[in-house]
């Protein structure tokens, strides 16, 4: 563990630490001469235990846009040393700012995340998340350096060059979206580099993925490979909010000494029963430039029960089910794209790339899934695989989904940024062709 004492604190001591940090934060926020913070805290009574956090108001994504660029700052600009931005789906991006201490915190949580996945100072880590306004590249980069490992700032794109570099420099770890990691694995196999690789682990997140996709990714390198899930979001810090450790597959430890998690019913905002799925809400306890109170992430997950074999005492959240805003409503049935992915990826004969098309040409929307065969040896079995998948989708999501199975390489891939999986069809042109 990178910070063993902190990461194994008893729940009681952790709660005291969280309460102290929250109290310090609120005391600081109350002294600010900021219209945003004065309005946010108006009517909030003093309280001293983190368990009473529901007394605080929520923060919504729209507040970042409404206060763009600096309205939420709690430190003067001369203390701000960096900004990142997340690309908004509409209009202005969301700006997030960091002081020197925030940058150190960003490095710390990512170093802790890397250590949890099994990284040490001896690792050479290829960082294939985008560098720039996106938090992925620089966040992991500072984490790798803080751990004392070797950072290779490859950024996104250019898979042929990247796999050759990985082989030459002996990369042992990979930080990339799961979809780009798969592109790299395919490319390494196609370029005959598998034998030369030294890869042992990968830290993958920034987009939804499933257990089935993990299996495919772990088997794609032709060697033992440990793929682990990392969660984060710009508004909170970037990557490094939660990590799936090497020993405890299936849940992600939240760095609770810095980010306080709650899970609420997305419709009512009330807490859900322990272990039930709901929307993750996060409060930053230690950030300086731009702390956030009870941020509605829109991400759907649940708290995992039980202790983790790794010994970390922080609560774990399950792999994300999807985003409240990504949910598709097809003929009255609510379905997350990731649920469809789970069915498509659980099949041993499918490859790891797929697309979901919402066909809106008719009166009622129809769903189509396009997927590839795992390898060319299966060519000829397309119809059989398609029938099997359609049946399974009917059982799982109770929807008739038209399944189209093509040869390996037939579904377009995203080489830079987050994978685009869901496409809308409104006229007769193929939405995947553009
Ligand atoms: O994606 C930060 C990040 C970079 C996380 C690298 C992990 C690795 P944003 O661009 O602000 O930040 O997007 C945040 O991406 O609210 C989720 O909906 C989604 N997301 C992030 N990690 C995961 C994950 C970065 N492990 C949004 N599984 C979040 C599923 C994820 N979705």
PDB file of C-alpha atoms in Angstrom, residues 7-271:
ATOM      1  CA  UNK A   7      -5.657   3.072   3.948  1.00  0.00           C
ATOM      2  CA  UNK A   8      -6.226   0.706   6.877  1.00  0.00           C
ATOM      3  CA  UNK A   9      -7.691   3.184   9.401  1.00  0.00           C
ATOM      4  CA  UNK A  10     -10.478   1.717  11.511  1.00  0.00           C
ATOM      5  CA  UNK A  11     -13.934   2.830  10.354  1.00  0.00           C
ATOM      6  CA  UNK A  12     -14.344   4.774  13.610  1.00  0.00           C
ATOM      7  CA  UNK A  13     -11.091   6.698  13.150  1.00  0.00           C
ATOM      8  CA  UNK A  14     -11.835   7.296   9.500  1.00  0.00           C
ATOM      9  CA  UNK A  15     -15.186   8.800  10.444  1.00  0.00           C
ATOM     10  CA  UNK A  16     -13.497  11.160  12.940  1.00  0.00           C
ATOM     11  CA  UNK A  17     -11.006  12.224  10.274  1.00  0.00           C
ATOM     12  CA  UNK A  18     -13.786  12.814   7.727  1.00  0.00           C
ATOM     13  CA  UNK A  19     -15.808  14.832  10.234  1.00  0.00           C
ATOM     14  CA  UNK A  20     -12.808  17.017  11.099  1.00  0.00           C
ATOM     15  CA  UNK A  21     -12.055  17.619   7.456  1.00  0.00           C
ATOM     16  CA  UNK A  22     -15.652  18.442   6.621  1.00  0.00           C
ATOM     17  CA  UNK A  23     -15.875  20.848   9.545  1.00  0.00           C
ATOM     18  CA  UNK A  24     -12.651  22.597   8.485  1.00  0.00           C
ATOM     19  CA  UNK A  25     -13.950  22.851   4.946  1.00  0.00           C
ATOM     20  CA  UNK A  26     -17.286  24.339   5.996  1.00  0.00           C
ATOM     21  CA  UNK A  27     -15.567  26.820   8.310  1.00  0.00           C
ATOM     22  CA  UNK A  28     -13.390  27.941   5.442  1.00  0.00           C
ATOM     23  CA  UNK A  29     -16.281  28.167   2.974  1.00  0.00           C
ATOM     24  CA  UNK A  30     -18.288  30.345   5.361  1.00  0.00           C
ATOM     25  CA  UNK A  31     -15.578  33.011   5.442  1.00  0.00           C
ATOM     26  CA  UNK A  32     -15.479  33.418   1.648  1.00  0.00           C
ATOM     27  CA  UNK A  33     -16.652  36.537  -0.067  1.00  0.00           C
ATOM     28  CA  UNK A  34     -18.219  34.580  -2.943  1.00  0.00           C
ATOM     29  CA  UNK A  35     -21.809  34.931  -4.156  1.00  0.00           C
ATOM     30  CA  UNK A  36     -21.871  31.247  -5.147  1.00  0.00           C
ATOM     31  CA  UNK A  37     -20.723  30.008  -1.745  1.00  0.00           C
ATOM     32  CA  UNK A  38     -22.833  32.464   0.226  1.00  0.00           C
ATOM     33  CA  UNK A  39     -25.943  31.248  -1.611  1.00  0.00           C
ATOM     34  CA  UNK A  40     -24.938  27.575  -1.326  1.00  0.00           C
ATOM     35  CA  UNK A  41     -24.452  27.731   2.438  1.00  0.00           C
ATOM     36  CA  UNK A  42     -27.352  30.036   3.283  1.00  0.00           C
ATOM     37  CA  UNK A  43     -29.559  28.267   5.781  1.00  0.00           C
ATOM     38  CA  UNK A  44     -27.086  25.455   6.486  1.00  0.00           C
ATOM     39  CA  UNK A  45     -26.828  25.040  10.236  1.00  0.00           C
ATOM     40  CA  UNK A  46     -23.536  24.153  11.905  1.00  0.00           C
ATOM     41  CA  UNK A  47     -23.000  20.431  12.396  1.00  0.00           C
ATOM     42  CA  UNK A  48     -19.974  18.414  13.286  1.00  0.00           C
ATOM     43  CA  UNK A  49     -20.404  14.782  12.181  1.00  0.00           C
ATOM     44  CA  UNK A  50     -19.944  13.570   8.638  1.00  0.00           C
ATOM     45  CA  UNK A  51     -22.954  11.285   9.149  1.00  0.00           C
ATOM     46  CA  UNK A  52     -25.112  14.428   9.057  1.00  0.00           C
ATOM     47  CA  UNK A  53     -23.847  15.402   5.623  1.00  0.00           C
ATOM     48  CA  UNK A  54     -27.383  15.228   4.202  1.00  0.00           C
ATOM     49  CA  UNK A  55     -27.937  18.603   5.871  1.00  0.00           C
ATOM     50  CA  UNK A  56     -25.884  20.093   3.043  1.00  0.00           C
ATOM     51  CA  UNK A  57     -27.375  20.958  -0.342  1.00  0.00           C
ATOM     52  CA  UNK A  58     -26.527  18.957  -3.456  1.00  0.00           C
ATOM     53  CA  UNK A  59     -24.361  20.339  -6.250  1.00  0.00           C
ATOM     54  CA  UNK A  60     -25.441  19.748  -9.845  1.00  0.00           C
ATOM     55  CA  UNK A  61     -23.347  19.731 -13.009  1.00  0.00           C
ATOM     56  CA  UNK A  62     -25.255  22.796 -14.243  1.00  0.00           C
ATOM     57  CA  UNK A  63     -23.714  24.864 -11.436  1.00  0.00           C
ATOM     58  CA  UNK A  64     -20.290  24.414 -13.014  1.00  0.00           C
ATOM     59  CA  UNK A  65     -21.662  25.771 -16.277  1.00  0.00           C
ATOM     60  CA  UNK A  66     -23.587  28.603 -14.639  1.00  0.00           C
ATOM     61  CA  UNK A  67     -20.505  29.787 -12.737  1.00  0.00           C
ATOM     62  CA  UNK A  68     -18.089  29.245 -15.678  1.00  0.00           C
ATOM     63  CA  UNK A  69     -15.184  29.789 -15.528  1.00  0.00           C
ATOM     64  CA  UNK A  70     -14.238  30.755 -11.968  1.00  0.00           C
ATOM     65  CA  UNK A  71     -17.431  31.321  -9.965  1.00  0.00           C
ATOM     66  CA  UNK A  72     -16.957  28.271  -7.745  1.00  0.00           C
ATOM     67  CA  UNK A  73     -13.332  29.004  -6.819  1.00  0.00           C
ATOM     68  CA  UNK A  74     -12.491  29.129  -3.136  1.00  0.00           C
ATOM     69  CA  UNK A  75      -8.887  30.237  -3.612  1.00  0.00           C
ATOM     70  CA  UNK A  76      -7.525  33.360  -5.329  1.00  0.00           C
ATOM     71  CA  UNK A  77      -6.321  32.828  -8.891  1.00  0.00           C
ATOM     72  CA  UNK A  78      -2.714  33.405  -7.849  1.00  0.00           C
ATOM     73  CA  UNK A  79      -2.953  30.187  -5.827  1.00  0.00           C
ATOM     74  CA  UNK A  80      -4.311  28.236  -8.805  1.00  0.00           C
ATOM     75  CA  UNK A  81      -1.581  26.387 -10.680  1.00  0.00           C
ATOM     76  CA  UNK A  82      -3.584  24.345 -13.190  1.00  0.00           C
ATOM     77  CA  UNK A  83      -6.986  23.964 -14.804  1.00  0.00           C
ATOM     78  CA  UNK A  84      -8.559  21.001 -16.573  1.00  0.00           C
ATOM     79  CA  UNK A  85     -11.849  20.891 -18.411  1.00  0.00           C
ATOM     80  CA  UNK A  86     -14.355  18.222 -19.259  1.00  0.00           C
ATOM     81  CA  UNK A  87     -15.991  18.478 -22.621  1.00  0.00           C
ATOM     82  CA  UNK A  88     -19.624  19.335 -22.114  1.00  0.00           C
ATOM     83  CA  UNK A  89     -22.095  17.550 -24.353  1.00  0.00           C
ATOM     84  CA  UNK A  90     -23.625  20.943 -25.010  1.00  0.00           C
ATOM     85  CA  UNK A  91     -22.290  24.461 -24.715  1.00  0.00           C
ATOM     86  CA  UNK A  92     -19.434  25.454 -22.471  1.00  0.00           C
ATOM     87  CA  UNK A  93     -16.998  22.976 -20.951  1.00  0.00           C
ATOM     88  CA  UNK A  94     -16.732  22.465 -17.215  1.00  0.00           C
ATOM     89  CA  UNK A  95     -13.592  24.068 -15.807  1.00  0.00           C
ATOM     90  CA  UNK A  96     -11.910  22.603 -12.743  1.00  0.00           C
ATOM     91  CA  UNK A  97      -9.023  24.324 -10.956  1.00  0.00           C
ATOM     92  CA  UNK A  98      -6.187  23.041  -8.767  1.00  0.00           C
ATOM     93  CA  UNK A  99      -3.851  24.693  -6.259  1.00  0.00           C
ATOM     94  CA  UNK A 100      -0.382  23.308  -5.620  1.00  0.00           C
ATOM     95  CA  UNK A 101      -1.875  21.222  -2.778  1.00  0.00           C
ATOM     96  CA  UNK A 102      -4.629  19.936  -5.067  1.00  0.00           C
ATOM     97  CA  UNK A 103      -2.060  18.826  -7.635  1.00  0.00           C
ATOM     98  CA  UNK A 104      -0.234  17.009  -4.823  1.00  0.00           C
ATOM     99  CA  UNK A 105      -3.518  15.374  -3.772  1.00  0.00           C
ATOM    100  CA  UNK A 106      -4.205  14.390  -7.389  1.00  0.00           C
ATOM    101  CA  UNK A 107      -0.773  12.731  -7.535  1.00  0.00           C
ATOM    102  CA  UNK A 108      -1.284  11.046  -4.152  1.00  0.00           C
ATOM    103  CA  UNK A 109      -4.612   9.397  -4.959  1.00  0.00           C
ATOM    104  CA  UNK A 110      -3.316   8.165  -8.295  1.00  0.00           C
ATOM    105  CA  UNK A 111      -0.139   6.798  -6.703  1.00  0.00           C
ATOM    106  CA  UNK A 112      -2.379   4.988  -4.191  1.00  0.00           C
ATOM    107  CA  UNK A 113      -4.526   3.683  -7.046  1.00  0.00           C
ATOM    108  CA  UNK A 114      -1.507   2.407  -8.962  1.00  0.00           C
ATOM    109  CA  UNK A 115      -0.072   0.726  -5.861  1.00  0.00           C
ATOM    110  CA  UNK A 116      -3.466  -0.932  -5.255  1.00  0.00           C
ATOM    111  CA  UNK A 117      -3.317  -2.455  -8.726  1.00  0.00           C
ATOM    112  CA  UNK A 118       0.115  -3.859  -7.900  1.00  0.00           C
ATOM    113  CA  UNK A 119       2.432  -1.199  -9.325  1.00  0.00           C
ATOM    114  CA  UNK A 120       5.797  -0.463  -7.682  1.00  0.00           C
ATOM    115  CA  UNK A 121       8.693   1.890  -8.379  1.00  0.00           C
ATOM    116  CA  UNK A 122      10.125  -0.792 -10.665  1.00  0.00           C
ATOM    117  CA  UNK A 123       7.250  -0.497 -13.158  1.00  0.00           C
ATOM    118  CA  UNK A 124       7.408   1.217 -16.535  1.00  0.00           C
ATOM    119  CA  UNK A 125       3.942   2.590 -17.200  1.00  0.00           C
ATOM    120  CA  UNK A 126       2.678   3.527 -20.624  1.00  0.00           C
ATOM    121  CA  UNK A 127       0.055   6.228 -20.167  1.00  0.00           C
ATOM    122  CA  UNK A 128      -2.255   6.097 -23.154  1.00  0.00           C
ATOM    123  CA  UNK A 129      -4.968   8.368 -21.767  1.00  0.00           C
ATOM    124  CA  UNK A 130      -5.195  11.701 -23.548  1.00  0.00           C
ATOM    125  CA  UNK A 131      -2.944  14.477 -22.243  1.00  0.00           C
ATOM    126  CA  UNK A 132      -4.479  17.928 -22.284  1.00  0.00           C
ATOM    127  CA  UNK A 133      -7.622  19.401 -20.808  1.00  0.00           C
ATOM    128  CA  UNK A 134      -8.859  15.846 -20.117  1.00  0.00           C
ATOM    129  CA  UNK A 135      -7.732  14.754 -16.636  1.00  0.00           C
ATOM    130  CA  UNK A 136      -6.779  11.168 -17.560  1.00  0.00           C
ATOM    131  CA  UNK A 137      -3.256  11.598 -18.959  1.00  0.00           C
ATOM    132  CA  UNK A 138      -1.825  14.123 -16.514  1.00  0.00           C
ATOM    133  CA  UNK A 139      -3.631  12.593 -13.525  1.00  0.00           C
ATOM    134  CA  UNK A 140      -2.123   9.160 -14.014  1.00  0.00           C
ATOM    135  CA  UNK A 141       1.193  10.707 -15.055  1.00  0.00           C
ATOM    136  CA  UNK A 142       1.672  12.541 -11.760  1.00  0.00           C
ATOM    137  CA  UNK A 143       0.551   9.400  -9.916  1.00  0.00           C
ATOM    138  CA  UNK A 144       3.173   7.267 -11.665  1.00  0.00           C
ATOM    139  CA  UNK A 145       5.885   9.801 -10.839  1.00  0.00           C
ATOM    140  CA  UNK A 146       4.731  10.120  -7.223  1.00  0.00           C
ATOM    141  CA  UNK A 147       4.978   6.340  -6.897  1.00  0.00           C
ATOM    142  CA  UNK A 148       8.489   6.503  -8.286  1.00  0.00           C
ATOM    143  CA  UNK A 149       7.702   4.338 -11.312  1.00  0.00           C
ATOM    144  CA  UNK A 150       8.626   5.383 -14.863  1.00  0.00           C
ATOM    145  CA  UNK A 151       5.976   7.357 -16.749  1.00  0.00           C
ATOM    146  CA  UNK A 152       5.793   7.027 -20.531  1.00  0.00           C
ATOM    147  CA  UNK A 153       3.469   9.837 -21.667  1.00  0.00           C
ATOM    148  CA  UNK A 154       2.261   8.233 -24.902  1.00  0.00           C
ATOM    149  CA  UNK A 155      -1.224   9.849 -24.849  1.00  0.00           C
ATOM    150  CA  UNK A 156      -4.029   8.494 -27.081  1.00  0.00           C
ATOM    151  CA  UNK A 157      -4.016   7.381 -30.725  1.00  0.00           C
ATOM    152  CA  UNK A 158      -1.364   5.871 -32.989  1.00  0.00           C
ATOM    153  CA  UNK A 159      -1.681   2.221 -31.887  1.00  0.00           C
ATOM    154  CA  UNK A 160       1.025   0.859 -34.197  1.00  0.00           C
ATOM    155  CA  UNK A 161       3.642   3.206 -32.788  1.00  0.00           C
ATOM    156  CA  UNK A 162       2.402   2.649 -29.226  1.00  0.00           C
ATOM    157  CA  UNK A 163       2.699  -1.138 -29.213  1.00  0.00           C
ATOM    158  CA  UNK A 164       6.187  -1.000 -30.763  1.00  0.00           C
ATOM    159  CA  UNK A 165       7.192   1.475 -28.034  1.00  0.00           C
ATOM    160  CA  UNK A 166       5.701  -0.731 -25.320  1.00  0.00           C
ATOM    161  CA  UNK A 167       7.719  -3.669 -26.555  1.00  0.00           C
ATOM    162  CA  UNK A 168      10.970  -1.679 -26.892  1.00  0.00           C
ATOM    163  CA  UNK A 169      10.883   0.059 -23.526  1.00  0.00           C
ATOM    164  CA  UNK A 170       9.533  -2.983 -21.667  1.00  0.00           C
ATOM    165  CA  UNK A 171       6.304  -1.416 -20.389  1.00  0.00           C
ATOM    166  CA  UNK A 172       4.951  -3.470 -17.472  1.00  0.00           C
ATOM    167  CA  UNK A 173       1.832  -1.385 -16.844  1.00  0.00           C
ATOM    168  CA  UNK A 174      -0.716   0.289 -19.097  1.00  0.00           C
ATOM    169  CA  UNK A 175      -3.076   3.144 -18.268  1.00  0.00           C
ATOM    170  CA  UNK A 176      -5.750   3.476 -20.961  1.00  0.00           C
ATOM    171  CA  UNK A 177      -9.481   3.317 -21.564  1.00  0.00           C
ATOM    172  CA  UNK A 178     -10.560  -0.346 -21.792  1.00  0.00           C
ATOM    173  CA  UNK A 179     -11.548   0.186 -25.428  1.00  0.00           C
ATOM    174  CA  UNK A 180      -8.150   1.631 -26.394  1.00  0.00           C
ATOM    175  CA  UNK A 181      -6.329  -1.087 -24.428  1.00  0.00           C
ATOM    176  CA  UNK A 182      -8.162  -3.619 -26.628  1.00  0.00           C
ATOM    177  CA  UNK A 183      -7.125  -1.809 -29.771  1.00  0.00           C
ATOM    178  CA  UNK A 184      -3.514  -1.963 -28.536  1.00  0.00           C
ATOM    179  CA  UNK A 185      -3.786  -5.681 -27.736  1.00  0.00           C
ATOM    180  CA  UNK A 186      -5.227  -6.423 -31.197  1.00  0.00           C
ATOM    181  CA  UNK A 187      -2.495  -4.388 -32.797  1.00  0.00           C
ATOM    182  CA  UNK A 188       0.267  -6.092 -30.792  1.00  0.00           C
ATOM    183  CA  UNK A 189      -1.016  -9.478 -31.978  1.00  0.00           C
ATOM    184  CA  UNK A 190      -1.330  -8.301 -35.591  1.00  0.00           C
ATOM    185  CA  UNK A 191       2.219  -6.887 -35.555  1.00  0.00           C
ATOM    186  CA  UNK A 192       3.676 -10.061 -34.029  1.00  0.00           C
ATOM    187  CA  UNK A 193       4.798  -8.250 -30.857  1.00  0.00           C
ATOM    188  CA  UNK A 194       3.058 -10.426 -28.275  1.00  0.00           C
ATOM    189  CA  UNK A 195       6.219 -12.373 -27.413  1.00  0.00           C
ATOM    190  CA  UNK A 196       8.226  -9.216 -26.844  1.00  0.00           C
ATOM    191  CA  UNK A 197       5.795  -7.584 -24.392  1.00  0.00           C
ATOM    192  CA  UNK A 198       6.369  -7.482 -20.641  1.00  0.00           C
ATOM    193  CA  UNK A 199       2.932  -6.161 -19.670  1.00  0.00           C
ATOM    194  CA  UNK A 200       1.577  -7.369 -16.334  1.00  0.00           C
ATOM    195  CA  UNK A 201      -1.278  -5.036 -15.421  1.00  0.00           C
ATOM    196  CA  UNK A 202      -3.581  -2.337 -16.752  1.00  0.00           C
ATOM    197  CA  UNK A 203      -5.570   0.428 -15.061  1.00  0.00           C
ATOM    198  CA  UNK A 204      -8.703   1.052 -17.107  1.00  0.00           C
ATOM    199  CA  UNK A 205     -11.599   3.470 -16.733  1.00  0.00           C
ATOM    200  CA  UNK A 206     -13.120   6.737 -17.934  1.00  0.00           C
ATOM    201  CA  UNK A 207     -15.851   4.783 -19.749  1.00  0.00           C
ATOM    202  CA  UNK A 208     -18.251   1.987 -18.796  1.00  0.00           C
ATOM    203  CA  UNK A 209     -17.091  -1.598 -19.261  1.00  0.00           C
ATOM    204  CA  UNK A 210     -18.198  -5.049 -18.142  1.00  0.00           C
ATOM    205  CA  UNK A 211     -16.789  -8.247 -16.633  1.00  0.00           C
ATOM    206  CA  UNK A 212     -17.057  -9.873 -20.069  1.00  0.00           C
ATOM    207  CA  UNK A 213     -14.932  -7.132 -21.575  1.00  0.00           C
ATOM    208  CA  UNK A 214     -12.412  -7.587 -18.750  1.00  0.00           C
ATOM    209  CA  UNK A 215     -12.128 -11.305 -19.600  1.00  0.00           C
ATOM    210  CA  UNK A 216     -11.564 -10.497 -23.244  1.00  0.00           C
ATOM    211  CA  UNK A 217      -8.981  -7.836 -22.388  1.00  0.00           C
ATOM    212  CA  UNK A 218      -7.169 -10.116 -19.935  1.00  0.00           C
ATOM    213  CA  UNK A 219      -6.952 -12.797 -22.616  1.00  0.00           C
ATOM    214  CA  UNK A 220      -6.059 -10.479 -25.485  1.00  0.00           C
ATOM    215  CA  UNK A 221      -2.364  -9.983 -24.723  1.00  0.00           C
ATOM    216  CA  UNK A 222      -1.340 -13.623 -25.022  1.00  0.00           C
ATOM    217  CA  UNK A 223       0.139 -13.463 -21.503  1.00  0.00           C
ATOM    218  CA  UNK A 224      -1.139 -13.107 -17.950  1.00  0.00           C
ATOM    219  CA  UNK A 225      -2.552  -9.613 -17.577  1.00  0.00           C
ATOM    220  CA  UNK A 226      -4.432  -8.037 -14.664  1.00  0.00           C
ATOM    221  CA  UNK A 227      -6.995  -5.490 -15.861  1.00  0.00           C
ATOM    222  CA  UNK A 228      -8.418  -3.291 -13.092  1.00  0.00           C
ATOM    223  CA  UNK A 229     -11.113  -0.628 -12.989  1.00  0.00           C
ATOM    224  CA  UNK A 230     -10.389   3.005 -12.050  1.00  0.00           C
ATOM    225  CA  UNK A 231     -13.111   5.575 -11.524  1.00  0.00           C
ATOM    226  CA  UNK A 232     -13.012   9.323 -11.391  1.00  0.00           C
ATOM    227  CA  UNK A 233     -14.482  12.503 -12.770  1.00  0.00           C
ATOM    228  CA  UNK A 234     -13.150  15.968 -13.469  1.00  0.00           C
ATOM    229  CA  UNK A 235     -15.558  17.780 -11.160  1.00  0.00           C
ATOM    230  CA  UNK A 236     -14.163  15.843  -8.174  1.00  0.00           C
ATOM    231  CA  UNK A 237     -10.497  15.650  -9.256  1.00  0.00           C
ATOM    232  CA  UNK A 238     -10.139  13.371 -12.317  1.00  0.00           C
ATOM    233  CA  UNK A 239      -8.978   9.723 -12.135  1.00  0.00           C
ATOM    234  CA  UNK A 240      -8.177   8.457  -8.639  1.00  0.00           C
ATOM    235  CA  UNK A 241     -11.540   8.730  -6.881  1.00  0.00           C
ATOM    236  CA  UNK A 242     -11.898   4.929  -6.593  1.00  0.00           C
ATOM    237  CA  UNK A 243      -9.818   1.910  -7.570  1.00  0.00           C
ATOM    238  CA  UNK A 244     -10.296  -1.832  -7.876  1.00  0.00           C
ATOM    239  CA  UNK A 245      -7.359  -3.467  -6.082  1.00  0.00           C
ATOM    240  CA  UNK A 246      -5.345  -6.457  -7.281  1.00  0.00           C
ATOM    241  CA  UNK A 247      -6.857  -8.826  -4.652  1.00  0.00           C
ATOM    242  CA  UNK A 248     -10.477  -7.735  -4.543  1.00  0.00           C
ATOM    243  CA  UNK A 249     -11.808  -7.976  -8.069  1.00  0.00           C
ATOM    244  CA  UNK A 250     -15.336  -6.675  -8.484  1.00  0.00           C
ATOM    245  CA  UNK A 251     -15.436  -3.493  -6.393  1.00  0.00           C
ATOM    246  CA  UNK A 252     -13.567  -0.189  -6.255  1.00  0.00           C
ATOM    247  CA  UNK A 253     -12.188   1.303  -3.032  1.00  0.00           C
ATOM    248  CA  UNK A 254     -13.196   4.932  -2.693  1.00  0.00           C
ATOM    249  CA  UNK A 255     -10.428   7.178  -1.317  1.00  0.00           C
ATOM    250  CA  UNK A 256     -12.804   8.104   1.462  1.00  0.00           C
ATOM    251  CA  UNK A 257     -10.331  10.163   3.450  1.00  0.00           C
ATOM    252  CA  UNK A 258     -10.579  12.714   0.606  1.00  0.00           C
ATOM    253  CA  UNK A 259     -13.898  11.975  -1.149  1.00  0.00           C
ATOM    254  CA  UNK A 260     -16.985  11.213   0.917  1.00  0.00           C
ATOM    255  CA  UNK A 261     -19.402   8.921  -0.966  1.00  0.00           C
ATOM    256  CA  UNK A 262     -23.175   8.597  -0.616  1.00  0.00           C
ATOM    257  CA  UNK A 263     -25.616   6.662  -2.782  1.00  0.00           C
ATOM    258  CA  UNK A 264     -29.043   8.190  -3.294  1.00  0.00           C
ATOM    259  CA  UNK A 265     -32.215   7.500  -5.186  1.00  0.00           C
ATOM    260  CA  UNK A 266     -31.725   9.547  -8.382  1.00  0.00           C
ATOM    261  CA  UNK A 267     -35.372  10.596  -8.434  1.00  0.00           C
ATOM    262  CA  UNK A 268     -35.802  11.652  -4.799  1.00  0.00           C
ATOM    263  CA  UNK A 269     -32.254  12.350  -3.598  1.00  0.00           C
ATOM    264  CA  UNK A 270     -32.938  10.212  -0.511  1.00  0.00           C
ATOM    265  CA  UNK A 271     -30.310   7.640   0.556  1.00  0.00           C
TER     266      UNK A 271
END
